[in-house]
Coordinates of N, CA and C in Angstrom, one line a residue:
M10 N 9.8 -2.0 -21.5 CA 8.9 -1.0 -20.9 C 9.2 -0.9 -19.4
K11 N 9.2 -2.1 -18.8 CA 9.4 -2.1 -17.3 C 10.8 -1.4 -17.0
T12 N 11.8 -1.7 -17.7 CA 13.1 -1.1 -17.5 C 13.0 0.5 -17.6
S13 N 12.4 1.0 -18.6 CA 12.3 2.4 -18.7 C 11.4 3.0 -17.6
V14 N 10.4 2.3 -17.1 CA 9.6 2.8 -16.0 C 10.5 2.9 -14.8
L15 N 11.3 1.9 -14.5 CA 12.2 1.9 -13.4 C 13.2 3.0 -13.5
I16 N 13.7 3.3 -14.7 CA 14.7 4.3 -14.9 C 14.0 5.7 -14.6
L17 N 12.8 5.8 -15.1 CA 12.1 7.1 -14.9 C 11.8 7.3 -13.4
V18 N 11.3 6.3 -12.7 CA 11.1 6.4 -11.3 C 12.4 6.7 -10.6
A19 N 13.4 6.0 -10.9 CA 14.7 6.3 -10.3 C 15.2 7.7 -10.5
G20 N 15.0 8.2 -11.7 CA 15.4 9.6 -12.1 C 14.6 10.6 -11.3
V21 N 13.3 10.4 -11.2 CA 12.4 11.3 -10.4 C 12.8 11.2 -8.9
A22 N 13.1 10.0 -8.4 CA 13.5 9.8 -7.0 C 14.8 10.5 -6.7
A23 N 15.7 10.5 -7.6 CA 17.0 11.2 -7.4 C 16.8 12.7 -7.3
M24 N 15.9 13.2 -8.1 CA 15.6 14.6 -8.1 C 15.0 15.1 -6.8
I25 N 14.3 14.2 -6.1 CA 13.6 14.6 -4.9 C 14.3 14.0 -3.6
G26 N 15.5 13.4 -3.8 CA 16.3 13.1 -2.6 C 16.2 11.6 -2.2
V27 N 15.5 10.7 -3.0 CA 15.5 9.3 -2.6 C 16.6 8.6 -3.4
T28 N 17.3 7.7 -2.8 CA 18.4 7.1 -3.5 C 17.9 6.3 -4.7
Q29 N 18.6 6.2 -5.8 CA 18.2 5.5 -7.0 C 18.0 4.0 -6.7
A30 N 18.9 3.5 -5.9 CA 18.8 2.0 -5.6 C 17.5 1.7 -4.9
W31 N 17.1 2.5 -3.9 CA 15.9 2.3 -3.2 C 14.7 2.4 -4.2
A32 N 14.7 3.4 -5.0 CA 13.6 3.6 -6.0 C 13.5 2.5 -6.9
A33 N 14.6 2.0 -7.4 CA 14.6 0.8 -8.3 C 14.1 -0.4 -7.7
D34 N 14.3 -0.6 -6.3 CA 13.9 -1.8 -5.6 C 12.5 -1.7 -5.0
I35 N 11.9 -0.6 -5.0 CA 10.6 -0.5 -4.2 C 9.5 -1.4 -4.7
S36 N 9.4 -1.6 -6.0 CA 8.3 -2.4 -6.5 C 8.4 -3.9 -6.0
G37 N 9.6 -4.4 -6.1 CA 9.7 -5.8 -5.6 C 9.5 -6.0 -4.1
E38 N 10.1 -5.0 -3.4 CA 10.0 -5.1 -1.9 C 8.5 -4.9 -1.5
V39 N 7.9 -3.9 -2.0 CA 6.5 -3.6 -1.6 C 5.5 -4.7 -2.0
L40 N 5.7 -5.2 -3.2 CA 4.9 -6.3 -3.7 C 5.1 -7.5 -2.9
A41 N 6.3 -7.9 -2.6 CA 6.6 -9.1 -1.8 C 6.0 -8.9 -0.4
A42 N 6.1 -7.8 0.2 CA 5.5 -7.6 1.5 C 4.0 -7.7 1.5
H43 N 3.4 -7.1 0.5 CA 1.9 -7.3 0.4 C 1.5 -8.7 0.2
N44 N 2.2 -9.4 -0.7 CA 1.8 -10.8 -1.1 C 2.1 -11.8 0.0
E45 N 3.1 -11.5 0.8 CA 3.4 -12.4 2.0 C 2.3 -12.3 3.0
L46 N 1.8 -11.1 3.2 CA 0.7 -10.9 4.2 C -0.6 -11.4 3.6
R47 N -0.9 -11.2 2.4 CA -2.1 -11.7 1.8 C -2.2 -13.2 1.8
A48 N -1.0 -13.8 1.6 CA -1.0 -15.3 1.6 C -1.5 -15.9 3.0
K49 N -1.2 -15.1 4.1 CA -1.6 -15.5 5.4 C -3.2 -15.6 5.5
H50 N -3.8 -14.9 4.6 CA -5.3 -14.9 4.6 C -5.9 -15.7 3.5
G51 N -5.0 -16.3 2.7 CA -5.5 -17.1 1.6 C -6.1 -16.4 0.4
V52 N -5.7 -15.1 0.3 CA -6.3 -14.3 -0.8 C -5.2 -14.2 -2.0
P53 N -5.6 -14.0 -3.2 CA -4.7 -14.0 -4.3 C -3.6 -12.9 -4.2
P54 N -2.5 -13.2 -4.8 CA -1.4 -12.1 -4.7 C -1.8 -11.0 -5.6
L55 N -1.2 -9.8 -5.3 CA -1.4 -8.6 -6.1 C -0.3 -8.6 -7.3
T56 N -0.6 -7.9 -8.3 CA 0.4 -7.6 -9.3 C 0.7 -6.1 -9.3
W57 N 1.9 -5.8 -9.7 CA 2.4 -4.4 -9.7 C 1.8 -3.7 -10.9
S58 N 1.3 -2.5 -10.7 CA 0.7 -1.7 -11.7 C 1.6 -0.4 -11.9
A59 N 2.2 -0.3 -13.1 CA 3.0 0.9 -13.4 C 2.1 2.2 -13.4
K60 N 0.9 2.0 -13.8 CA 0.0 3.2 -13.8 C -0.3 3.7 -12.4
L61 N -0.6 2.7 -11.5 CA -0.9 3.1 -10.1 C 0.4 3.7 -9.5
A62 N 1.6 3.1 -9.8 CA 2.8 3.5 -9.2 C 3.1 5.0 -9.7
A63 N 2.8 5.3 -10.9 CA 3.1 6.6 -11.4 C 2.2 7.6 -10.7
S64 N 0.9 7.3 -10.5 CA 0.0 8.1 -9.8 C 0.4 8.3 -8.3
A65 N 0.8 7.2 -7.7 CA 1.2 7.2 -6.3 C 2.5 8.1 -6.2
Q66 N 3.4 7.9 -7.1 CA 4.7 8.7 -7.1 C 4.4 10.2 -7.2
E67 N 3.5 10.5 -8.1 CA 3.1 11.9 -8.3 C 2.5 12.5 -7.0
W68 N 1.7 11.7 -6.4 CA 1.1 12.2 -5.1 C 2.2 12.4 -4.0
A69 N 3.0 11.3 -3.9 CA 4.1 11.4 -2.9 C 5.0 12.6 -3.1
N70 N 5.3 12.9 -4.4 CA 6.2 14.0 -4.7 C 5.6 15.4 -4.1
G71 N 4.3 15.5 -4.0 CA 3.7 16.7 -3.4 C 4.0 16.8 -1.9
C72 N 4.5 15.8 -1.3 CA 4.8 15.8 0.2 C 3.6 16.3 1.0
V73 N 2.4 15.9 0.7 CA 1.3 16.2 1.5 C 0.8 14.9 2.1
F74 N 0.7 14.8 3.4 CA 0.3 13.6 4.1 C -1.2 13.6 4.3
E75 N -1.9 13.4 3.2 CA -3.3 13.2 3.1 C -3.7 12.5 1.9
H76 N -4.9 11.9 1.9 CA -5.3 11.1 0.7 C -5.5 11.9 -0.5
S77 N -5.2 11.3 -1.7 CA -5.4 12.0 -2.9 C -6.9 11.8 -3.3
S78 N -7.3 12.3 -4.4 CA -8.7 12.2 -4.8 C -9.0 11.2 -5.9
T79 N -8.1 10.2 -6.0 CA -8.3 9.1 -7.0 C -9.5 8.2 -6.6
N80 N -10.0 7.4 -7.5 CA -11.0 6.4 -7.2 C -10.4 5.1 -6.7
D81 N -9.1 5.1 -6.6 CA -8.4 3.9 -6.2 C -8.3 3.8 -4.7
G82 N -8.0 2.6 -4.2 CA -7.7 2.5 -2.7 C -6.4 3.2 -2.5
E83 N -6.1 3.6 -1.3 CA -4.8 4.3 -1.0 C -4.4 4.1 0.5
N84 N -3.2 3.8 0.7 CA -2.6 3.8 2.0 C -1.4 4.7 2.0
L85 N -1.2 5.5 3.1 CA -0.1 6.4 3.3 C 0.7 6.0 4.5
A86 N 2.0 6.2 4.5 CA 2.8 6.0 5.6 C 3.9 7.1 5.6
Q87 N 4.3 7.5 6.8 CA 5.4 8.5 6.8 C 6.2 8.2 8.0
G88 N 7.5 8.4 7.8 CA 8.5 8.2 8.9 C 9.8 8.8 8.6
T89 N 10.6 8.9 9.7 CA 11.9 9.6 9.5 C 12.7 9.0 8.4
S90 N 13.2 9.9 7.5 CA 14.0 9.4 6.3 C 15.0 8.4 6.7
G91 N 15.0 7.3 5.9 CA 16.0 6.2 6.1 C 15.7 5.3 7.2
A92 N 14.8 5.6 8.1 CA 14.6 4.8 9.3 C 13.7 3.6 9.0
Y93 N 12.9 3.6 8.0 CA 11.9 2.6 7.6 C 12.1 2.1 6.2
S94 N 12.0 0.9 6.0 CA 12.0 0.4 4.6 C 10.5 0.4 4.1
P95 N 10.3 0.3 2.8 CA 8.9 0.3 2.3 C 8.2 -1.0 2.9
A96 N 8.9 -2.1 3.1 CA 8.2 -3.3 3.6 C 7.8 -3.1 5.1
Q97 N 8.6 -2.3 5.8 CA 8.2 -2.0 7.2 C 7.0 -1.2 7.3
F98 N 6.8 -0.2 6.4 CA 5.6 0.6 6.3 C 4.4 -0.4 6.0
V99 N 4.5 -1.3 5.1 CA 3.4 -2.2 4.8 C 3.1 -3.1 6.0
N100 N 4.1 -3.6 6.7 CA 3.9 -4.3 7.9 C 3.2 -3.5 9.0
D101 N 3.6 -2.2 9.1 CA 2.9 -1.4 10.1 C 1.4 -1.3 9.7
W102 N 1.0 -1.1 8.4 CA -0.4 -1.1 8.1 C -1.0 -2.4 8.5
Y103 N -0.4 -3.5 8.3 CA -0.9 -4.8 8.6 C -1.1 -5.0 10.1
S104 N -0.3 -4.4 10.9 CA -0.4 -4.5 12.4 C -1.8 -4.1 12.9
E105 N -2.5 -3.4 12.1 CA -3.9 -3.0 12.6 C -4.8 -4.2 12.7
I106 N -4.3 -5.4 12.2 CA -5.1 -6.6 12.4 C -5.5 -6.8 13.8
S107 N -4.7 -6.4 14.8 CA -5.0 -6.6 16.2 C -6.3 -5.9 16.6
Q108 N -6.8 -5.0 15.8 CA -8.0 -4.2 16.2 C -9.2 -4.6 15.3
Y109 N -9.0 -5.6 14.4 CA -10.1 -6.0 13.5 C -10.9 -7.1 14.2
D110 N -12.2 -7.0 14.1 CA -13.1 -8.0 14.7 C -13.5 -9.0 13.6
F111 N -12.9 -10.2 13.6 CA -13.2 -11.2 12.6 C -14.5 -11.9 12.9
T112 N -15.0 -11.8 14.1 CA -16.2 -12.4 14.5 C -17.4 -11.7 13.8
S113 N -17.4 -10.4 13.8 CA -18.5 -9.7 13.2 C -18.1 -9.1 11.8
N114 N -16.8 -9.2 11.5 CA -16.3 -8.6 10.2 C -16.7 -7.2 10.1
T115 N -16.4 -6.5 11.2 CA -16.8 -5.1 11.3 C -15.5 -4.3 11.5
P116 N -15.2 -3.4 10.5 CA -14.0 -2.6 10.6 C -14.2 -1.5 11.7
S117 N -13.1 -1.0 12.1 CA -13.1 0.2 13.0 C -12.3 1.3 12.3
G118 N -12.3 2.5 12.8 CA -11.6 3.6 12.2 C -10.1 3.3 12.2
E119 N -9.6 2.3 12.9 CA -8.2 2.0 13.0 C -7.7 0.8 12.2
T120 N -8.6 0.3 11.3 CA -8.2 -0.9 10.6 C -8.2 -0.8 9.1
G121 N -8.4 0.4 8.5 CA -8.6 0.6 7.1 C -7.3 0.3 6.3
H122 N -6.1 0.5 6.9 CA -4.9 0.2 6.1 C -4.8 -1.3 6.0
F123 N -5.0 -2.0 7.2 CA -4.9 -3.5 7.2 C -5.9 -4.1 6.2
T124 N -7.1 -3.7 6.2 CA -8.1 -4.3 5.4 C -7.8 -4.1 3.9
Q125 N -7.3 -2.9 3.5 CA -6.9 -2.6 2.1 C -5.8 -3.6 1.7
V126 N -4.8 -3.8 2.6 CA -3.7 -4.7 2.2 C -4.2 -6.1 1.9
V127 N -5.1 -6.6 2.6 CA -5.6 -8.0 2.4 C -6.9 -8.1 1.6
W128 N -7.5 -7.0 1.2 CA -8.8 -7.0 0.5 C -8.7 -8.0 -0.7
K129 N -9.5 -9.0 -0.6 CA -9.5 -10.1 -1.6 C -9.7 -9.7 -3.0
S130 N -10.6 -8.8 -3.3 CA -11.0 -8.5 -4.7 C -10.0 -7.4 -5.3
T131 N -9.1 -6.9 -4.5 CA -8.1 -6.0 -5.0 C -7.1 -6.8 -5.8
K132 N -6.7 -6.4 -7.0 CA -5.8 -7.2 -7.9 C -4.5 -6.5 -8.1
H133 N -4.4 -5.2 -8.0 CA -3.2 -4.4 -8.4 C -2.8 -3.4 -7.4
V134 N -1.5 -3.2 -7.3 CA -0.9 -2.2 -6.4 C 0.2 -1.5 -7.1
G135 N 0.4 -0.2 -6.8 CA 1.5 0.6 -7.3 C 1.8 1.6 -6.2
C136 N 3.1 1.8 -6.0 CA 3.5 2.7 -4.9 C 4.6 3.7 -5.3
G137 N 4.7 4.8 -4.6 CA 5.7 5.8 -4.8 C 6.2 6.3 -3.5
I138 N 7.4 6.7 -3.5 CA 8.1 7.2 -2.2 C 8.8 8.5 -2.5
A139 N 8.7 9.4 -1.5 CA 9.4 10.7 -1.7 C 10.0 11.1 -0.3
S140 N 11.1 11.8 -0.4 CA 11.7 12.4 0.8 C 11.2 13.8 1.0
C141 N 10.5 14.0 2.2 CA 9.8 15.2 2.4 C 10.2 15.9 3.7
G142 N 11.1 16.8 3.7 CA 11.5 17.5 4.9 C 12.0 16.6 6.0
G143 N 12.8 15.7 5.7 CA 13.3 14.8 6.8 C 12.5 13.5 7.0
N144 N 11.4 13.4 6.3 CA 10.6 12.2 6.4 C 10.4 11.5 5.0
D145 N 10.3 10.2 5.0 CA 9.9 9.5 3.8 C 8.4 9.3 3.8
L146 N 7.8 9.6 2.7 CA 6.4 9.4 2.5 C 6.1 8.3 1.5
L147 N 5.5 7.2 1.9 CA 5.1 6.1 1.0 C 3.7 6.2 0.7
V148 N 3.3 6.2 -0.6 CA 1.9 6.2 -1.0 C 1.7 4.9 -1.8
C149 N 0.8 4.1 -1.5 CA 0.4 2.9 -2.3 C -1.1 3.1 -2.7
Q150 N -1.3 2.8 -4.0 CA -2.7 2.9 -4.5 C -3.1 1.5 -5.0
Y151 N -4.4 1.2 -4.9 CA -4.9 -0.2 -5.1 C -6.1 -0.1 -6.0
S152 N -6.1 -1.2 -6.9 CA -7.2 -1.3 -7.8 C -7.6 -2.8 -8.0
P153 N -8.9 -3.1 -7.9 CA -10.0 -2.2 -7.5 C -9.8 -1.9 -6.0
A154 N -10.4 -0.7 -5.6 CA -10.3 -0.3 -4.2 C -11.0 -1.2 -3.3
G155 N -10.6 -1.2 -2.0 CA -11.3 -2.0 -1.0 C -12.0 -1.1 -0.1
N156 N -12.4 -1.7 1.1 CA -13.0 -1.1 2.2 C -14.4 -0.5 1.9
Y157 N -15.2 -1.4 1.3 CA -16.6 -1.1 1.0 C -17.5 -1.7 2.0
D158 N -18.4 -0.9 2.6 CA -19.4 -1.4 3.5 C -20.2 -2.5 2.9
G159 N -20.4 -3.5 3.7 CA -21.2 -4.7 3.3 C -20.4 -5.7 2.6
Q160 N -19.1 -5.5 2.3 CA -18.2 -6.4 1.6 C -17.1 -7.0 2.4
Y161 N -17.0 -6.7 3.7 CA -15.9 -7.1 4.5 C -15.9 -8.6 4.7
L162 N -17.0 -9.2 4.9 CA -17.1 -10.7 5.1 C -16.5 -11.4 4.0
D163 N -16.7 -11.0 2.7 CA -16.2 -11.7 1.5 C -14.8 -11.3 1.2
N164 N -14.3 -10.2 1.7 CA -13.0 -9.7 1.3 C -11.9 -9.6 2.4
V165 N -12.2 -9.9 3.6 CA -11.2 -9.8 4.7 C -11.3 -11.1 5.5
P166 N -10.8 -12.2 5.0 CA -10.9 -13.5 5.7 C -9.8 -13.5 6.9
A167 N -10.1 -14.2 7.9 CA -9.2 -14.4 9.0 C -7.9 -15.1 8.5
P168 N -6.8 -14.9 9.2 CA -5.6 -15.6 8.8 C -5.8 -17.1 9.0
K169 N -5.1 -17.9 8.1 CA -5.3 -19.3 8.2 C -4.2 -19.9 9.1

């Protein structure tokens, strides 16, 4: 099943201008980037969800840089085609840590990507990427979603 999902994703990616090699490798690269960052905070690793990846890919294929209407958590990143790897996009989201106040565990409007990446109760991630008019659009969806008011203290621990 996993092989056929990767073949399907690679086939869709080829139709929209993403190289098949990159599409086939996105799950491992994105998952490793997330889990390396989550380990810094002592939170459990994520597992890859083919269902979330299919939903994220469908949204990315629309080439609209705005959030979808799913009930899942979601991070978006966009950059010049071929200039960024999926792992670099994930690390860019994580860089928002510099604006997060661990003393009060209070998010700002500038930390939502970071907090979703390390949200402790999130278990699964799936991502899709599309080439959109000279830019790559990465969409990652998360389940269960993070960033709920009143839950930051329990779900966004400081790095160890």
